[in-house]
mmCIF file of C-alpha atoms in Angstrom:
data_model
loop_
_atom_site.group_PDB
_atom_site.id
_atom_site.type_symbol
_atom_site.label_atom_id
_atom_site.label_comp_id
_atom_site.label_asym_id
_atom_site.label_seq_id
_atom_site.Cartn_x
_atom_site.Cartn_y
_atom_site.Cartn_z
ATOM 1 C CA UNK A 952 163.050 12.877 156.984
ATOM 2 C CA UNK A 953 159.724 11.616 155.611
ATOM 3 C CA UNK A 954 158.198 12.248 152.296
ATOM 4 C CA UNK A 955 154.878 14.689 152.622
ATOM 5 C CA UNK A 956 156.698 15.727 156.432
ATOM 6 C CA UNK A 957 155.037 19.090 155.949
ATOM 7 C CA UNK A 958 151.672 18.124 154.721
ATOM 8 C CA UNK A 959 149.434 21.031 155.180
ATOM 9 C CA UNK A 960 152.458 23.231 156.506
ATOM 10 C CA UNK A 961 152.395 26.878 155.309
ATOM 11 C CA UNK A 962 155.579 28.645 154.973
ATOM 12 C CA UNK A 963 155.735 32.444 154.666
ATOM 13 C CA UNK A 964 159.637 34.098 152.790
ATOM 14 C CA UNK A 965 159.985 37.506 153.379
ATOM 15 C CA UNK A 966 162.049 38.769 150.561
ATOM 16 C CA UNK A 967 163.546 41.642 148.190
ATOM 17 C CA UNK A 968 165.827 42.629 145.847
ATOM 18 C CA UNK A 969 169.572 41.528 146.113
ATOM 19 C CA UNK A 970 168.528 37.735 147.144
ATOM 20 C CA UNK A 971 170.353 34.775 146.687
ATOM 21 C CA UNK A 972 168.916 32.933 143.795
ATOM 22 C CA UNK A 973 169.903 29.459 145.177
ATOM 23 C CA UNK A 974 168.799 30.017 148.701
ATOM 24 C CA UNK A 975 164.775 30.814 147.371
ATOM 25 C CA UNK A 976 165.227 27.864 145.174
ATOM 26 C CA UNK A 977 166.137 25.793 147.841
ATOM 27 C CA UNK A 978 163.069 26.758 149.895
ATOM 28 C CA UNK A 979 161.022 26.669 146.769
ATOM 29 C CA UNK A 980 161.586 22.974 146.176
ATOM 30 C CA UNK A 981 162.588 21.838 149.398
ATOM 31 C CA UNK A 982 159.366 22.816 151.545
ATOM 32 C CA UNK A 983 157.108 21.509 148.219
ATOM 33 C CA UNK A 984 158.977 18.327 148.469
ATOM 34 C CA UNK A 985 158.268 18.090 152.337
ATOM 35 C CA UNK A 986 154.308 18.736 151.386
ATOM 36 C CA UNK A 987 154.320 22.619 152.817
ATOM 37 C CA UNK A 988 152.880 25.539 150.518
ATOM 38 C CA UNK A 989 155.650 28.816 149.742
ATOM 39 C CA UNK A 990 154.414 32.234 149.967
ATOM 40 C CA UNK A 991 157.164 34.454 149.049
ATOM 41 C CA UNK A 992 156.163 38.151 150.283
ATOM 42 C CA UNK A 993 157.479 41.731 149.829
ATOM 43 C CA UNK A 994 156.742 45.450 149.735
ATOM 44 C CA UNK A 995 154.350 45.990 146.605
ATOM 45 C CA UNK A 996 154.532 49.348 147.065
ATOM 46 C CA UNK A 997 150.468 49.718 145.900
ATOM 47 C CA UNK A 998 151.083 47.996 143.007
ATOM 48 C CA UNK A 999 149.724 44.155 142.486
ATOM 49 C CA UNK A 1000 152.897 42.296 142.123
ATOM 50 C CA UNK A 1001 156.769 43.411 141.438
ATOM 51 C CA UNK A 1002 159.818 41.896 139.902
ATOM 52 C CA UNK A 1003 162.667 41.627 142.387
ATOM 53 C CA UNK A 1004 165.955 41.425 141.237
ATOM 54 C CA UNK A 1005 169.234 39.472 142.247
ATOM 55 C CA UNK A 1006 172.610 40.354 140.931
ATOM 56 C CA UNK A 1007 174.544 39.849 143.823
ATOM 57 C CA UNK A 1008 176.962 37.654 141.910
ATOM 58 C CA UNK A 1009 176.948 40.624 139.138
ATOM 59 C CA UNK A 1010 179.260 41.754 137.286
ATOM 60 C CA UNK A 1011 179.789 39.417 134.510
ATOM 61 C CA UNK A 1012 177.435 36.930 135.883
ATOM 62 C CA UNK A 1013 173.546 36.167 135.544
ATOM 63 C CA UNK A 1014 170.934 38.478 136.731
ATOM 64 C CA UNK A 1015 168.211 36.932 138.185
ATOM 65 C CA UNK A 1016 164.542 37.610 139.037
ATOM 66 C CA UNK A 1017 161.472 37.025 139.893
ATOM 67 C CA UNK A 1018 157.791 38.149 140.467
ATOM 68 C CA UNK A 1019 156.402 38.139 143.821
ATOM 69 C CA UNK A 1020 152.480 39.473 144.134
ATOM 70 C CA UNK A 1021 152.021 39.002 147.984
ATOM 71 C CA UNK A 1022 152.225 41.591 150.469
ATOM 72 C CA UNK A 1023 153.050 41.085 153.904
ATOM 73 C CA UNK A 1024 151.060 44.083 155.026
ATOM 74 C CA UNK A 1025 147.732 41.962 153.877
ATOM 75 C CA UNK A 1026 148.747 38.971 155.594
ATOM 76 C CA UNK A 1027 148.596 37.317 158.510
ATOM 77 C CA UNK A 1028 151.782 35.886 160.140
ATOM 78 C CA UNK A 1029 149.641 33.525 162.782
ATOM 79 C CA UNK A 1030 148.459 32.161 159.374
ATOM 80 C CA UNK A 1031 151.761 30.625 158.943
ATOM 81 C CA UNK A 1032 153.642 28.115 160.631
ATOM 82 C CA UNK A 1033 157.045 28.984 159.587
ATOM 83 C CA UNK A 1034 158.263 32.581 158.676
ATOM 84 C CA UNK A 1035 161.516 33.140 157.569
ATOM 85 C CA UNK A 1036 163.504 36.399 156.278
ATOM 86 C CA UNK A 1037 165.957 35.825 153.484
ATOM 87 C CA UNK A 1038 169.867 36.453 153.559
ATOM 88 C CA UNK A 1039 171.564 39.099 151.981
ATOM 89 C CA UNK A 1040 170.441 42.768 151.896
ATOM 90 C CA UNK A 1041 166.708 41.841 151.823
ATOM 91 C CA UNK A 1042 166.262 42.699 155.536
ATOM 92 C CA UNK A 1043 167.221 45.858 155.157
ATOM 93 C CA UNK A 1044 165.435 46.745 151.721
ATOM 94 C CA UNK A 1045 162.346 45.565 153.510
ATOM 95 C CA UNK A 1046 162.499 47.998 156.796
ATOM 96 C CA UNK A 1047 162.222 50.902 154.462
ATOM 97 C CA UNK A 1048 159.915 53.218 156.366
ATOM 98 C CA UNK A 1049 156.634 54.082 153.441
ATOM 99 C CA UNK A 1050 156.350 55.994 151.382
ATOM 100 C CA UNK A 1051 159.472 55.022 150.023
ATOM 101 C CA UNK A 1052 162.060 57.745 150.446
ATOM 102 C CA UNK A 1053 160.484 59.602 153.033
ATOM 103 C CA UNK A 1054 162.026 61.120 155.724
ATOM 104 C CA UNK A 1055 161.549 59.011 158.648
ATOM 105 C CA UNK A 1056 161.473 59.075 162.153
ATOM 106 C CA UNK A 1057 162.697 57.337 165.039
ATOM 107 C CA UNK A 1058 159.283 56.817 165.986
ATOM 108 C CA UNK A 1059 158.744 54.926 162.513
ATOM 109 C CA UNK A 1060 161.570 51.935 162.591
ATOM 110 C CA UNK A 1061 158.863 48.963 163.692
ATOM 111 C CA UNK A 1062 156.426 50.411 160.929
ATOM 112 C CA UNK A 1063 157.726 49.000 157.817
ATOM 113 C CA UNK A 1064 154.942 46.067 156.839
ATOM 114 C CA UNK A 1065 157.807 43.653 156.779
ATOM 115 C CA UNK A 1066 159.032 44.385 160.303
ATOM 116 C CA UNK A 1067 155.261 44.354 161.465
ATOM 117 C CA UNK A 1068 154.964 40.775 160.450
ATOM 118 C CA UNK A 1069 158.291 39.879 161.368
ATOM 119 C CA UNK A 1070 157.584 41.198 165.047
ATOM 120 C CA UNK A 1071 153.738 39.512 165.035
ATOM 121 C CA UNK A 1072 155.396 35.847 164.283
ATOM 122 C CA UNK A 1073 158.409 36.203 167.116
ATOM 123 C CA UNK A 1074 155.458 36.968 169.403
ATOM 124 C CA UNK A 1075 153.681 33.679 168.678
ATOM 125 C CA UNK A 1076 155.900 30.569 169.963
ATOM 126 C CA UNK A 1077 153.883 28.349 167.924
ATOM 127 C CA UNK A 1078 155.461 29.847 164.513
ATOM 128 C CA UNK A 1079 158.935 28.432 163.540
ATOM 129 C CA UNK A 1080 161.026 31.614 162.785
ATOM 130 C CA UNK A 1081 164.464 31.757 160.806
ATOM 131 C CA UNK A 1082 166.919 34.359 159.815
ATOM 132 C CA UNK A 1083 169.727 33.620 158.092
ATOM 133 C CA UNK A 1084 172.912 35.516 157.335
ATOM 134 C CA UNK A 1085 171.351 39.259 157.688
ATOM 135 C CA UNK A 1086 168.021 38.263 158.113
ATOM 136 C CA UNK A 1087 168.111 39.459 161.361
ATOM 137 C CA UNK A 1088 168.804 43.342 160.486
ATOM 138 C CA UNK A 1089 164.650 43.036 160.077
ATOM 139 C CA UNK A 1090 164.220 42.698 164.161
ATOM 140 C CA UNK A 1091 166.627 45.002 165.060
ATOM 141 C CA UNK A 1092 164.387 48.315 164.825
ATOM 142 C CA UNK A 1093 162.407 45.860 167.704
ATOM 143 C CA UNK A 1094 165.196 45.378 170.719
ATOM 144 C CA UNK A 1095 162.163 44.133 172.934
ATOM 145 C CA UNK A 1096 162.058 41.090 170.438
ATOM 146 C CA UNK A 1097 165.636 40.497 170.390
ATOM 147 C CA UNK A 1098 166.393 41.233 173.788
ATOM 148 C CA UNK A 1099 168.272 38.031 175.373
ATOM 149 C CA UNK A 1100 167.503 36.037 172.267
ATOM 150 C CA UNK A 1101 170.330 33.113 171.480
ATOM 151 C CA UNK A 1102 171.608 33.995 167.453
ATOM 152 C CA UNK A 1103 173.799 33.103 165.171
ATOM 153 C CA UNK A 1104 174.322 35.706 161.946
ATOM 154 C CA UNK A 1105 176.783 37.337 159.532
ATOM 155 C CA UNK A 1106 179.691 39.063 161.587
ATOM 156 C CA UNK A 1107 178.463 42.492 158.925
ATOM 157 C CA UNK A 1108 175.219 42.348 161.888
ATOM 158 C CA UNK A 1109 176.937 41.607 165.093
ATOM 159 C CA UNK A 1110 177.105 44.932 166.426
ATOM 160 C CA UNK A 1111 173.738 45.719 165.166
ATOM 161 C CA UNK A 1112 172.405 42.509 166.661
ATOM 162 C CA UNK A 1113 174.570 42.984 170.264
ATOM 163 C CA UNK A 1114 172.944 46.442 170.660
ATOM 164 C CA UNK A 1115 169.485 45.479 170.261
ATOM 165 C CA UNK A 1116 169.958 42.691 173.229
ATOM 166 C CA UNK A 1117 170.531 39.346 171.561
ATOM 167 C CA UNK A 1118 172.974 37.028 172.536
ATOM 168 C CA UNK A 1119 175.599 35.760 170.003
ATOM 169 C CA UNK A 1120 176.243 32.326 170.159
ATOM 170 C CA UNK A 1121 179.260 31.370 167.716
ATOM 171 C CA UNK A 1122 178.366 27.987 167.597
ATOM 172 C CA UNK A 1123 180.488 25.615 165.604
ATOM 173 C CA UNK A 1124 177.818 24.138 162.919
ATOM 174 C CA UNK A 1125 176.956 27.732 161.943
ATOM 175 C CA UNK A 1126 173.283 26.928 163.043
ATOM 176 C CA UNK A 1127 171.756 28.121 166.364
ATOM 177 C CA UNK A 1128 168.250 26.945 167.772
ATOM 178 C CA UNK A 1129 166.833 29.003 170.646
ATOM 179 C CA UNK A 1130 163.063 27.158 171.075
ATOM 180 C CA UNK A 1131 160.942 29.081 168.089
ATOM 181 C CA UNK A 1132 163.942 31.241 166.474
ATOM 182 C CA UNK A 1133 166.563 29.176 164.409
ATOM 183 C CA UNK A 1134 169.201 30.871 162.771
ATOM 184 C CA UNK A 1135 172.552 30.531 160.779
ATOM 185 C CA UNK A 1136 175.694 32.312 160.186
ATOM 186 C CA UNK A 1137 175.135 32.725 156.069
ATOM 187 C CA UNK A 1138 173.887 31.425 153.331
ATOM 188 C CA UNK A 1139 176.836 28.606 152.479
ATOM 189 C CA UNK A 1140 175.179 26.653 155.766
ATOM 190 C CA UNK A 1141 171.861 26.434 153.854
ATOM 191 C CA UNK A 1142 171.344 22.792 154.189
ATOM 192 C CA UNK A 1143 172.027 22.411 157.927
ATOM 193 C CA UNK A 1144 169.446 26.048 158.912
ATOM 194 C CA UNK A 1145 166.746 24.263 156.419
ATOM 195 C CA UNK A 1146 167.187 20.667 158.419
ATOM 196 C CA UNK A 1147 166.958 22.617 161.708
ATOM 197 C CA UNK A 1148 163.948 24.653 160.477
ATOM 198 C CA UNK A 1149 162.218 21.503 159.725
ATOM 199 C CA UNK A 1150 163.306 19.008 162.521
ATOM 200 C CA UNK A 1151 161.687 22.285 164.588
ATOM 201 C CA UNK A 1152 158.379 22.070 163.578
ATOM 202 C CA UNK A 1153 158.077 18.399 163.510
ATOM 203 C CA UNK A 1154 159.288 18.305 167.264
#
């Protein structure tokens, strides 16, 4: 893969609480290396920027965080030519229904901002997607999205995955393709989703 690959690239990393430290530091630098600009994005709540938190190797272990002041709700996912949702619980952090807390409705699952953009970018074939691990627990309040889709994720998401349409595809290199939509089984097959992401979008 070519220095600069990504030149002029923008890449758009949903995210929340409970990430994975090493798998936003691998986008981070990788995708900078490659030439692309990272906009890491979650719910702000009104306010102008939060600090997320990771302590998902906790206890006895580091706590990690970090300060994210974009969100997705004033963004644009045709904007971006890859959009990608983080592993771990951040999918389902980020399909809170707002105000946070509320009681919800059935009618409200595909109105979290996160699950708006999500949606917006599978509807554009032009935008690389990826989910890895749980990522995909952000499409499943949108079955019409999923519906007949070829995936790969964390066995925690198969049933919630099989009932909103999508076909699992245990594929032996952890990594599954389907045209715009790559995805991977969890976060230890981080090197082989990122090469797929990329050899995607340069064709």
């Amino acid at each position: 893969m070519s220095f600069k690959a990504l030149q002029g690239k923008k890449v758009a990393i949903l995210t929340e609480t409970e990430y994975i430290p090493h798998e936003l530091d691998y986008y981070s630098i990788g995708f900078s290396v490659l030439g692309a600009t990272v906009d890491f994005m979650t719910n702000l709540w009104g306010e102008a920027s939060r600090t997320i938190v990771s302590d998902v190797d906790a206890p006895g272990k580091q706590v990690y965080s970090m300060e994210v002041d974009k969100d997705p709700k004033d963004y644009n996912p045709n904007d971006y030519d890859i959009v990608l949702m983080s592993a771990n619980y951040c999918s389902v952090r980020l399909r809170e229904i707002p105000p946070m807390g509320s009681l919800g409705s059935i009618e409200e699952l595909q109105t979290p901002p996160a699950v708006q953009f999500f949606k917006a970018a599978m509807l554009n074939p032009q935008i690389v997607k990826g989910a890895l691990c749980h990522g995909l627990w952000i499409l499943t309040p949108c079955p019409e999205i999923l519906q007949g889709r070829r995936v790969i994720c964390h066995t925690v998401v198969l049933a919630d995955i099989h009932n909103a349409g999508a076909v699992y595809v245990p594929d032996p290199s952890h990594v599954v393709v389907d045209d715009d939509l790559v995805t991977a089984r969890s976060a230890a097959d981080i090197d082989a989703y990122f090469d797929a992401i990329v050899n995607r979008v340069l064709g």
